[in-house]
XYZ file of C-alpha atoms in Angstrom:
703
model
C -0.858 34.948 3.476
C -4.359 33.515 3.182
C -3.258 31.835 -0.049
C -0.622 29.772 1.680
C -1.117 26.030 1.497
C 0.704 23.270 3.284
C 2.616 21.314 0.676
C 5.429 19.706 2.669
C 5.898 17.970 5.977
C 9.066 18.282 8.014
C 10.398 14.804 8.561
C 12.549 14.863 11.665
C 15.125 12.147 12.066
C 13.736 9.164 13.911
C 16.122 6.360 14.770
C 15.339 3.114 16.520
C 17.006 0.969 19.144
C 20.322 2.496 20.147
C 19.598 5.543 17.985
C 17.060 6.814 20.518
C 19.591 7.109 23.307
C 20.534 10.597 24.446
C 23.332 12.006 26.490
C 22.641 14.153 29.507
C 23.965 17.206 27.673
C 22.398 16.941 24.215
C 20.521 14.580 21.936
C 22.647 12.673 19.479
C 21.774 12.520 15.797
C 22.582 10.044 13.029
C 23.983 11.111 9.658
C 25.120 9.283 6.556
C 28.393 10.814 5.379
C 29.718 10.055 1.920
C 33.510 9.883 1.941
C 36.254 10.149 -0.663
C 38.394 7.461 0.966
C 37.730 3.844 1.913
C 34.699 3.740 4.305
C 36.564 1.342 6.591
C 39.558 3.682 6.706
C 37.222 6.599 7.375
C 35.544 4.670 10.204
C 38.934 3.830 11.727
C 40.005 7.480 11.491
C 36.783 8.682 13.120
C 37.170 6.249 16.019
C 40.734 7.479 16.634
C 40.357 11.218 16.100
C 36.690 11.683 17.072
C 36.392 9.166 19.912
C 33.076 10.531 21.158
C 31.478 9.786 17.795
C 29.839 6.413 17.268
C 30.197 4.700 13.891
C 26.859 2.953 13.268
C 27.518 1.411 9.837
C 29.991 1.452 6.995
C 28.732 1.177 3.417
C 31.102 0.074 0.672
C 28.865 -1.664 -1.870
C 25.989 0.675 -2.635
C 27.449 3.856 -1.168
C 30.934 4.935 -0.235
C 29.863 6.224 3.152
C 29.761 5.861 6.917
C 26.815 6.310 9.242
C 27.753 8.113 12.441
C 25.995 9.301 15.577
C 27.001 12.232 17.711
C 26.110 15.614 19.128
C 25.813 18.712 17.002
C 29.272 19.963 17.973
C 30.889 16.595 17.262
C 29.238 16.360 13.858
C 30.335 19.895 12.950
C 33.949 19.022 13.761
C 33.753 15.822 11.726
C 32.346 17.661 8.715
C 35.547 19.729 8.569
C 37.585 16.633 7.706
C 38.712 16.745 4.058
C 37.492 13.212 3.273
C 33.841 14.086 4.032
C 32.182 14.605 0.635
C 28.462 14.944 1.439
C 26.212 14.698 4.478
C 22.680 13.262 4.585
C 20.305 13.133 7.499
C 19.046 9.707 8.503
C 15.553 9.576 6.951
C 12.496 7.767 8.208
C 10.880 5.077 6.053
C 7.659 3.171 6.578
C 5.806 0.140 5.285
C 3.219 1.184 2.673
C -0.107 -0.523 3.297
C -3.540 -0.212 4.854
C -5.854 -2.750 6.417
C -8.852 -3.963 4.441
C -12.179 -3.278 6.203
C -13.938 -6.586 5.482
C -11.227 -8.952 6.615
C -13.608 -11.848 7.275
C -15.322 -11.893 3.879
C -12.943 -12.858 1.097
C -15.338 -12.730 -1.858
C -13.284 -9.944 -3.456
C -9.896 -11.228 -2.372
C -7.107 -11.389 -4.932
C -4.884 -14.433 -4.562
C -1.320 -13.721 -5.786
C -1.242 -17.072 -7.593
C -3.778 -15.610 -10.050
C -1.057 -13.297 -11.340
C 1.020 -16.189 -12.672
C -0.827 -18.369 -15.182
C 2.329 -20.057 -16.438
C 3.940 -23.390 -15.554
C 6.960 -21.621 -14.056
C 7.437 -21.238 -10.298
C 10.577 -19.130 -9.905
C 12.523 -22.175 -8.774
C 15.981 -21.311 -7.501
C 15.664 -17.540 -8.025
C 16.826 -15.538 -4.991
C 14.493 -12.730 -3.922
C 15.506 -10.373 -1.122
C 12.728 -8.662 0.826
C 13.697 -5.475 2.678
C 10.859 -5.083 5.143
C 9.603 -5.667 8.701
C 10.861 -9.239 8.885
C 9.043 -12.520 8.362
C 7.178 -15.182 10.333
C 9.991 -17.715 10.362
C 7.643 -20.592 11.259
C 4.763 -19.859 8.892
C 3.680 -23.088 7.198
C 3.530 -21.420 3.782
C 6.932 -19.721 4.043
C 9.317 -21.733 6.198
C 10.433 -24.084 3.408
C 11.223 -21.220 1.019
C 12.975 -19.038 3.587
C 16.682 -19.406 2.884
C 18.279 -16.706 5.005
C 18.663 -13.018 5.683
C 19.419 -10.823 8.664
C 18.020 -8.273 11.084
C 19.652 -4.830 10.932
C 17.310 -3.403 13.564
C 18.430 -5.697 16.376
C 21.497 -7.039 14.530
C 21.060 -10.798 14.433
C 20.540 -13.534 11.859
C 16.822 -14.072 12.518
C 14.737 -11.416 10.761
C 11.535 -12.104 12.681
C 8.564 -9.723 12.751
C 8.175 -7.465 15.794
C 6.020 -9.358 18.273
C 2.690 -8.356 19.769
C 3.039 -5.816 22.553
C 6.233 -4.325 21.121
C 4.853 -2.490 18.082
C 3.727 -5.666 16.309
C 4.295 -5.923 12.548
C 2.808 -8.192 9.870
C 3.847 -6.385 6.699
C 7.003 -8.298 5.736
C 5.277 -11.658 6.091
C 2.441 -10.479 3.850
C 4.902 -9.220 1.213
C 6.900 -12.466 1.388
C 3.720 -14.483 0.871
C 2.825 -12.538 -2.258
C 6.266 -13.306 -3.649
C 6.663 -16.935 -2.684
C 4.118 -18.492 -0.333
C 3.815 -22.228 -0.931
C 1.076 -23.545 1.309
C -2.653 -22.944 1.666
C -1.966 -19.712 -0.209
C 0.544 -19.652 -3.046
C 2.587 -16.679 -4.159
C 3.499 -15.537 -7.645
C 6.748 -17.538 -7.539
C 6.032 -20.334 -5.020
C 9.369 -22.114 -5.450
C 11.599 -19.057 -5.294
C 14.186 -18.671 -2.533
C 13.148 -16.004 -0.041
C 15.760 -13.950 1.794
C 14.295 -11.613 4.421
C 16.020 -8.506 5.787
C 14.420 -6.721 8.714
C 15.074 -3.005 8.176
C 11.735 -1.711 9.496
C 11.263 -2.144 13.219
C 8.335 -1.652 15.620
C 5.158 -0.350 13.953
C 6.789 -0.676 10.526
C 9.226 2.234 10.768
C 12.923 2.301 9.905
C 15.650 4.602 8.680
C 17.895 5.209 5.691
C 20.792 3.589 7.535
C 18.819 0.422 8.176
C 17.427 0.209 4.633
C 20.829 0.655 2.981
C 22.509 -1.740 5.443
C 19.878 -4.367 4.599
C 20.360 -3.823 0.875
C 24.113 -4.314 1.195
C 23.622 -7.551 3.139
C 21.237 -8.750 0.432
C 23.852 -8.104 -2.251
C 26.434 -9.959 -0.171
C 24.012 -12.910 -0.126
C 23.800 -12.834 -3.921
C 20.112 -12.083 -4.407
C 18.801 -11.748 -7.947
C 15.875 -9.457 -7.121
C 15.220 -6.956 -4.330
C 11.765 -5.883 -3.171
C 11.361 -2.632 -1.219
C 7.744 -2.145 -0.174
C 8.626 1.003 1.726
C 9.108 4.695 1.150
C 8.658 8.277 2.262
C 6.977 11.335 0.774
C 10.069 13.144 -0.547
C 9.823 13.400 -4.338
C 13.465 13.784 -5.366
C 15.620 11.267 -7.256
C 18.934 11.511 -5.396
C 18.257 10.573 -1.771
C 20.823 8.107 -0.375
C 18.338 5.223 -0.666
C 17.654 6.164 -4.292
C 21.397 6.224 -4.968
C 21.632 2.783 -3.354
C 18.896 1.466 -5.657
C 20.766 2.742 -8.723
C 24.004 1.184 -7.521
C 22.314 -2.154 -6.806
C 21.104 -2.156 -10.411
C 24.701 -1.647 -11.569
C 25.599 -4.751 -9.537
C 23.135 -6.798 -11.580
C 20.198 -6.834 -9.164
C 16.680 -5.953 -10.309
C 15.147 -3.626 -7.705
C 11.374 -3.333 -7.291
C 9.995 -0.434 -5.211
C 6.451 0.446 -4.137
C 5.377 3.735 -5.718
C 3.681 5.087 -2.569
C 0.186 5.342 -1.066
C -0.324 9.112 -1.267
C -2.526 9.276 -4.392
C -4.582 10.200 -6.244
C -2.865 13.571 -6.814
C 0.086 14.029 -9.163
C 3.645 14.466 -7.839
C 2.990 12.142 -4.883
C 5.635 9.492 -5.577
C 8.313 9.254 -2.853
C 11.885 7.983 -2.536
C 13.286 5.451 -3.242
C 10.692 4.764 -5.971
C 12.024 8.001 -7.494
C 15.335 6.320 -8.356
C 15.804 6.287 -12.157
C 16.606 2.562 -12.254
C 13.934 1.482 -9.749
C 11.103 -0.614 -11.137
C 8.456 1.429 -9.387
C 5.030 -0.176 -9.066
C 1.562 1.316 -8.754
C -1.478 -0.509 -7.377
C -4.081 -2.045 -9.705
C -7.645 -2.559 -8.459
C -9.132 -5.717 -9.943
C -12.857 -5.932 -10.827
C -14.818 -6.781 -7.701
C -18.354 -7.078 -6.435
C -19.492 -4.036 -4.506
C -22.522 -3.799 -2.242
C -24.286 -0.495 -1.657
C -27.492 0.909 -0.221
C -29.453 2.915 -2.780
C -31.660 5.878 -1.843
C -34.281 6.126 -4.574
C -35.369 9.600 -3.483
C -31.926 11.258 -3.534
C -30.439 8.923 -6.189
C -27.416 8.376 -3.926
C -25.692 5.150 -3.046
C -23.623 4.388 0.020
C -21.065 1.591 -0.187
C -21.099 -0.986 2.606
C -18.574 -3.729 3.340
C -19.990 -7.070 4.522
C -18.160 -8.563 7.478
C -20.413 -11.554 8.133
C -23.514 -12.855 6.392
C -22.428 -12.215 2.820
C -25.490 -13.932 1.328
C -27.807 -11.677 3.355
C -26.093 -8.488 2.186
C -25.912 -9.462 -1.476
C -29.639 -10.219 -1.753
C -31.159 -7.299 -3.642
C -34.116 -6.213 -1.544
C -35.415 -3.155 0.297
C -34.495 -2.588 3.947
C -35.369 0.095 6.395
C -32.631 1.393 8.607
C -32.757 3.088 11.989
C -30.502 4.043 14.868
C -32.960 2.811 17.504
C -34.005 -0.673 18.573
C -37.672 0.177 17.925
C -37.326 -1.304 14.443
C -35.997 -4.752 13.713
C -34.598 -4.585 10.181
C -31.176 -2.868 9.935
C -29.683 -1.169 12.982
C -27.167 1.620 12.392
C -24.705 1.656 15.283
C -23.385 4.924 16.692
C -21.358 5.847 19.773
C -24.503 6.020 21.930
C -26.594 3.045 20.943
C -23.800 0.480 20.744
C -24.084 -0.010 24.518
C -27.722 -1.075 24.075
C -26.652 -4.152 22.135
C -25.887 -5.889 25.397
C -29.672 -6.211 25.891
C -30.421 -7.475 22.361
C -30.470 -11.183 23.141
C -33.056 -10.745 25.918
C -35.271 -8.386 23.936
C -37.685 -8.973 21.122
C -36.067 -6.257 19.055
C -33.157 -8.195 17.576
C -32.288 -6.554 14.217
C -31.925 -8.640 11.076
C -28.633 -6.943 10.303
C -26.215 -4.418 11.761
C -24.331 -1.594 10.034
C -21.547 0.104 11.946
C -19.114 2.864 11.039
C -15.613 1.600 10.344
C -13.991 3.614 13.130
C -16.294 2.006 15.731
C -15.870 -1.576 14.562
C -14.091 -4.057 16.812
C -13.940 -7.731 15.877
C -14.492 -8.829 19.471
C -17.530 -6.568 19.903
C -19.856 -8.806 17.893
C -18.181 -12.122 18.623
C -21.236 -13.454 20.459
C -23.859 -12.390 17.898
C -24.856 -14.472 14.907
C -26.114 -11.450 12.956
C -25.108 -10.247 9.479
C -22.748 -7.322 10.006
C -21.504 -4.721 7.537
C -19.393 -1.611 7.993
C -19.709 1.758 6.303
C -16.986 4.380 5.875
C -19.341 7.347 6.259
C -22.858 6.933 7.654
C -24.037 10.524 7.144
C -26.156 9.601 4.103
C -27.888 6.945 6.195
C -28.972 9.445 8.864
C -31.313 11.681 6.894
C -34.470 10.352 8.534
C -35.428 8.454 11.652
C -36.510 5.593 9.415
C -35.114 5.291 5.903
C -36.003 2.802 3.181
C -32.944 1.786 1.170
C -32.470 -0.762 -1.584
C -29.483 -3.114 -1.697
C -27.542 -3.037 -4.956
C -24.740 -5.368 -5.967
C -22.593 -4.545 -8.967
C -19.199 -5.370 -10.367
C -16.876 -2.376 -10.325
C -14.569 -2.171 -13.327
C -10.803 -2.425 -13.088
C -8.973 0.730 -12.101
C -5.837 2.251 -10.667
C -6.293 2.238 -6.887
C -7.083 5.774 -5.701
C -4.391 5.595 -3.005
C -1.672 4.674 -5.511
C 0.855 7.510 -5.797
C 1.312 9.236 -9.121
C 4.324 10.753 -10.814
C 6.138 12.463 -12.254
C 9.448 12.654 -10.381
C 10.641 16.144 -9.541
C 13.990 17.400 -10.843
C 14.442 14.828 -13.618
C 10.773 14.754 -14.747
C 10.703 10.984 -15.109
C 7.413 9.193 -15.668
C 6.461 6.936 -12.755
C 5.208 4.354 -11.903
C 6.821 2.008 -14.389
C 4.223 -0.752 -14.073
C 0.979 -1.754 -12.357
C 0.257 -4.906 -10.357
C -2.618 -5.963 -8.073
C -2.623 -4.007 -4.813
C -6.219 -4.066 -3.525
C -7.616 -6.734 -1.178
C -4.585 -8.976 -1.591
C -4.862 -12.192 0.400
C -1.515 -13.355 1.729
C 0.352 -14.614 4.751
C 0.620 -12.822 8.087
C 2.192 -14.166 11.291
C 0.156 -17.223 12.256
C -2.358 -16.992 9.414
C -3.679 -15.093 6.399
C -5.204 -11.676 5.800
C -6.102 -9.151 3.109
C -4.181 -5.880 2.861
C -4.179 -2.939 0.440
C -1.217 -0.926 -0.792
C 1.483 -0.419 -3.365
C 3.416 -2.543 -0.863
C 1.250 -5.418 -2.082
C 1.682 -4.485 -5.758
C 5.496 -4.423 -5.714
C 6.047 -8.087 -4.679
C 3.795 -9.223 -7.545
C 6.409 -7.683 -9.857
C 9.283 -9.185 -7.868
C 7.650 -12.579 -8.358
C 7.051 -11.860 -12.054
C 10.741 -11.066 -12.537
C 11.610 -14.414 -10.940
C 9.240 -16.233 -13.303
C 10.796 -14.573 -16.366
C 14.313 -15.229 -15.090
C 13.475 -18.930 -14.774
C 11.581 -19.139 -18.068
C 14.186 -17.196 -20.080
C 17.526 -17.946 -18.374
C 19.596 -16.451 -21.217
C 17.877 -13.056 -21.091
C 19.635 -10.117 -19.494
C 17.995 -8.086 -16.727
C 17.355 -5.348 -19.276
C 15.554 -7.804 -21.561
C 13.439 -9.158 -18.697
C 12.380 -5.674 -17.564
C 11.864 -4.535 -21.149
C 9.666 -7.542 -21.882
C 7.423 -6.806 -18.904
C 7.001 -3.189 -19.996
C 6.549 -4.038 -23.690
C 3.739 -6.511 -23.067
C 1.978 -4.704 -20.201
C -1.689 -3.969 -20.845
C -2.759 -0.335 -20.889
C -5.837 0.399 -18.764
C -8.439 2.366 -20.679
C -8.914 6.024 -19.775
C -5.901 6.070 -17.444
C -3.023 8.508 -17.765
C 0.625 7.477 -18.172
C 1.621 8.969 -14.805
C -1.074 6.834 -13.181
C -0.120 3.497 -14.742
C 3.214 3.762 -16.567
C 3.396 0.959 -19.132
C 0.284 -0.658 -17.611
C -0.703 -3.950 -15.982
C 1.927 -6.682 -16.239
C 1.067 -9.849 -18.168
C 3.614 -12.522 -17.296
C 2.802 -15.115 -19.956
C 2.842 -12.526 -22.750
C 6.205 -11.255 -21.521
C 7.711 -14.739 -21.582
C 6.640 -15.391 -25.155
C 7.218 -11.991 -26.717
C 9.498 -11.799 -29.736
C 9.736 -8.001 -29.508
C 11.311 -6.100 -26.616
C 11.070 -2.314 -26.513
C 13.687 -1.010 -24.121
C 12.705 1.992 -21.968
C 9.319 2.476 -23.663
C 8.196 5.188 -21.203
C 8.974 8.352 -23.162
C 9.711 11.167 -20.718
C 10.628 14.281 -22.707
C 11.034 16.437 -19.593
C 10.284 20.084 -18.986
C 10.206 22.734 -21.712
C 12.582 25.638 -21.008
C 13.204 27.446 -24.302
C 10.582 29.167 -26.429
C 11.453 26.861 -29.299
C 12.439 23.516 -27.835
C 13.352 20.193 -29.379
C 13.760 16.814 -27.681
C 14.835 13.452 -29.086
C 14.487 10.100 -27.323
C 16.379 7.137 -28.766
C 13.941 4.214 -28.641
C 15.587 0.781 -28.767
C 13.562 -2.007 -30.376
C 14.926 -5.536 -30.175
C 13.692 -8.433 -32.280
C 14.556 -11.695 -30.543
C 12.511 -13.752 -33.023
C 13.608 -15.640 -36.107
C 11.840 -13.455 -38.659
C 12.177 -9.815 -39.658
C 9.510 -7.476 -38.270
C 8.235 -4.355 -40.027
C 6.862 -1.537 -37.849
C 4.858 1.611 -38.488
C 3.931 4.511 -36.210
C 0.553 6.165 -36.001
C 1.047 9.901 -35.656
C -0.262 11.270 -32.331
C -3.231 13.605 -32.360
C -2.150 16.997 -33.710
C -1.816 19.693 -31.054
C -1.113 23.382 -31.493
C 2.561 24.188 -30.972
C 3.637 20.520 -31.006
C 5.243 18.676 -33.932
C 6.232 15.001 -33.935
C 8.832 13.511 -36.260
C 8.481 9.731 -36.455
C 9.682 7.265 -39.090
C 6.616 5.967 -40.891
C 7.986 2.455 -41.550
C 11.092 0.553 -40.544
C 12.199 -3.071 -40.313
C 14.108 -4.852 -37.551
C 15.782 -8.076 -38.624
C 15.866 -11.323 -36.647
C 18.051 -11.094 -33.540
C 18.650 -7.417 -34.296
C 18.343 -4.335 -32.109
C 17.597 -1.013 -33.792
C 17.605 2.532 -32.408
C 14.685 4.677 -33.550
C 14.715 8.450 -32.891
C 11.472 9.921 -31.518
C 11.637 13.680 -32.092
C 9.365 16.229 -30.446
C 9.438 19.928 -31.366
C 7.553 22.480 -29.239
C 6.668 26.146 -29.572
C 6.340 27.326 -25.981
C 4.297 30.394 -26.935
C 1.501 28.174 -28.239
C 1.366 25.695 -25.336
C -0.466 26.234 -22.090
C 1.140 25.434 -18.744
C 0.665 21.920 -17.437
C 1.525 18.261 -17.935
C 0.971 16.823 -21.408
C 0.740 13.077 -21.783
C -0.652 10.439 -24.067
C 0.251 7.374 -26.104
C 2.082 6.811 -29.378
C 0.839 3.744 -31.245
C 3.405 1.436 -32.832
C 2.273 -1.568 -34.872
C 3.814 -4.556 -36.581
C 2.050 -7.391 -38.394
C 0.921 -9.091 -35.199
C 0.846 -6.615 -32.320
C 0.015 -3.074 -31.294
C 2.204 -1.309 -28.742
C 1.023 1.754 -26.833
C 4.056 3.855 -25.837
C 3.260 6.371 -23.069
C 4.794 9.841 -23.388
C 4.928 12.934 -21.205
C 6.272 16.490 -21.328
C 5.446 19.591 -19.318
C 5.539 23.351 -19.235
C 5.562 25.341 -15.961
C 3.546 22.719 -14.085
C 1.975 24.637 -11.197
C 1.094 21.600 -9.057
C 4.716 20.589 -8.732
C 6.355 21.618 -5.468
C 9.290 23.943 -6.046
C 10.748 23.049 -2.636
C 10.802 19.491 -1.316
C 12.462 17.550 1.474
C 12.746 20.506 3.870
C 14.090 19.327 7.220
C 15.508 20.860 10.345
C 18.715 18.917 10.782
C 19.570 20.084 14.317
C 17.521 21.475 17.158
C 19.338 23.992 19.379
C 20.602 22.988 22.803
C 20.282 25.189 25.876
C 23.131 27.373 24.627
C 22.027 30.672 23.100
C 24.826 30.387 20.547
C 23.435 27.222 18.990
C 21.795 27.434 15.598
C 19.268 25.480 13.613
C 20.599 23.650 10.591
C 18.288 22.849 7.687
C 18.286 21.396 4.199
C 15.904 21.270 1.260
C 15.784 20.444 -2.430
C 15.063 22.919 -5.216
C 13.141 20.874 -7.772
C 13.818 23.375 -10.554
C 16.029 26.399 -11.179
C 14.743 29.309 -9.055
C 15.571 32.996 -9.190
C 15.172 33.661 -5.481
C 13.927 32.010 -2.285
C 13.189 33.795 1.011
C 12.263 31.733 4.080
C 10.130 33.226 6.860
C 8.796 31.964 10.170
C 5.041 32.512 10.488
C 2.912 32.281 13.659
C -0.398 30.672 12.594
C -2.182 31.460 15.872
C -1.509 35.202 15.908
C -1.108 35.651 12.111
C 2.288 37.269 12.653
C 5.253 37.046 10.341
C 7.862 36.575 13.056
C 11.159 36.900 11.195
C 13.100 36.132 8.049
C 15.404 33.196 8.658
C 17.229 32.710 5.330
C 17.410 33.730 1.690
C 18.949 32.241 -1.436
C 19.606 33.693 -4.891
C 20.032 31.884 -8.212
C 19.230 28.382 -6.971
C 20.047 25.536 -9.309
C 18.238 22.192 -9.142
C 19.384 20.087 -6.202
C 20.072 20.047 -2.498
C 20.669 23.219 -0.476
C 21.707 23.636 3.159
C 21.713 26.550 5.566
C 21.587 27.701 9.172
C 19.590 30.238 11.137
C 19.271 31.696 14.621
C 15.983 33.026 15.939
C 16.281 36.702 16.887
C 13.412 36.328 19.326
C 14.947 34.039 21.916
C 11.569 33.330 23.498
C 10.229 31.469 20.465
C 9.978 27.711 20.828
C 9.316 25.989 17.517
C 6.033 24.132 17.979
C 3.252 23.239 15.553
C 1.768 26.729 15.883
C 4.533 27.890 13.519
C 5.132 27.187 9.835
C 8.008 28.001 7.510
C 6.931 30.151 4.578
C 8.889 29.934 1.323
C 8.485 32.981 -0.915
C 9.753 31.773 -4.290
C 10.507 33.860 -7.341
C 10.507 31.772 -10.506
C 12.701 32.453 -13.511
C 9.854 34.147 -15.362
C 9.353 36.568 -12.454
C 6.238 34.936 -11.003
C 6.161 34.700 -7.188
C 4.662 31.627 -5.516
C 4.270 30.609 -1.873
C 4.820 27.257 -0.231
C 4.649 26.408 3.447
C 6.097 23.702 5.650
C 4.556 22.495 8.891
C 6.666 21.941 11.971
């Protein structure tokens, strides 16, 4: 059992507003139930024949479903009705961002207007933002705000949650990246912004709220939807992912943040996992970094200037101490920060102050005109009572942000993200002002704005052509893998003026199952120019057990679309386990296109079980059971589930077992034989998994 590692987190259903109410007898739970009949008819039937149930929402655009709330017994009775097709627990979603440490010093800020170097402004394009709401009176947003709704408190004013009530700023920041038109300008400053508040206090919401907001956006006729939200469940068929796919069928381009759980693989979460989602990773633009260099140890410690930028960027030698006996740089800790109250009356005023990020408070130094910097980890600065360190300033190269989630997607093995956009130190609107934030939440609205620019610039193009153009002309970052960057960093102007569109250029060949396997991807190349274009492939680097079959030369005529087969043959006995990825080079007379590809064999980092949740907690009755669900991300020979006590190292009892699991969702129930056990965080669920080749692996789930 010592080998067990925590690879999943139980996400218990959290609902907001009315969803937190409980009855005296038992807590009520919200489910989304897909139905075979009309959702409105189903809702009417439920109200008549299950009067204790509450119908929260009906979905008839993106899902054929109803959202209901009731006790365990009521839900069990409802599930027996023949029109109930599938049941999904109401998932929690959150805004995907983090605060930037040096909020007051904008020398490394990225202004969203930099992303759009064209003359186009997105004029008249409708962009729906599913988020925490918007500052309805913000000077840079109020003229572009054209409507929306609040599905948290159910009104027509999707305002941010106010201070003191779980204040939010996220939706306003996202909206500013898309279409601010004031002191700060967005990517598409003349686009029409429609805001839908689906994430309530502290930036949290549920599946029901997200899907309800998406349906209202489609009713309002939006052209583009931005979802800077997500969870950690890496499966492609959650209800929100299904809703994204359906919205695409309705002619809406849907942009989704890839997630902030990088840098490991397999960290993308729903709904970015949806096959038709334009999922976006975060690009880190080149920026000036300041660090303190220890000549003796050859180590550098990054610092983040808060005030006094000129002081911190001057390359000189400082000595640093945690006492006021020296007057150069003072390193603040929990103990000595109280001594600062005496600084102004002493002769020991330091020239500069460094403080650990977790101790920093903006109000703490409000009365001191001293250069201030913060440090994430001060341990390297505490090696001696008095240390001499040299200031270094350097420009860090562009990169994929380390927090940006990576693919691939479990179950369908799709490559994600699709594209990259700026997501580090993004300066945009917040209620009452402006601020920098980090996150794939900030990257996604850059793409939403880019789509609006292309839709304005090329009004005759289809959605598929617009998306294909962005992917075709994206710039590959050097030394970065396909599952880190997808097609690469979007270049709006190049996309507008391209004469070649490669549709679905991310070549995901999937997982190898047979000893001798063969995969073919039909690559569509469209020439929208007036002259014929001749193309040639460069054969990928030869690898043992892998054979590519590519046409050496082919021509695509003007205004012609041609399908080109990309064939990959693999000998499983000659290939090691793992993810294989790279780029296929395609050239014509004027351009070079780098097509990312990926395939895998028995990837060990991939979770075999995902999305495990306890659907119902037992009531006081001894007869009540726990209900649970999970997803098998690949075909499994056998799965046994045990309850393990981490304090006493005791395997308490076996709670369930499954044989011959196919890919997809599984449900079950269990009763604890030991009636004295109360499921707290001292317990974990242990999955003992036998793979098809006989290997046994272990995965655990926290409570």
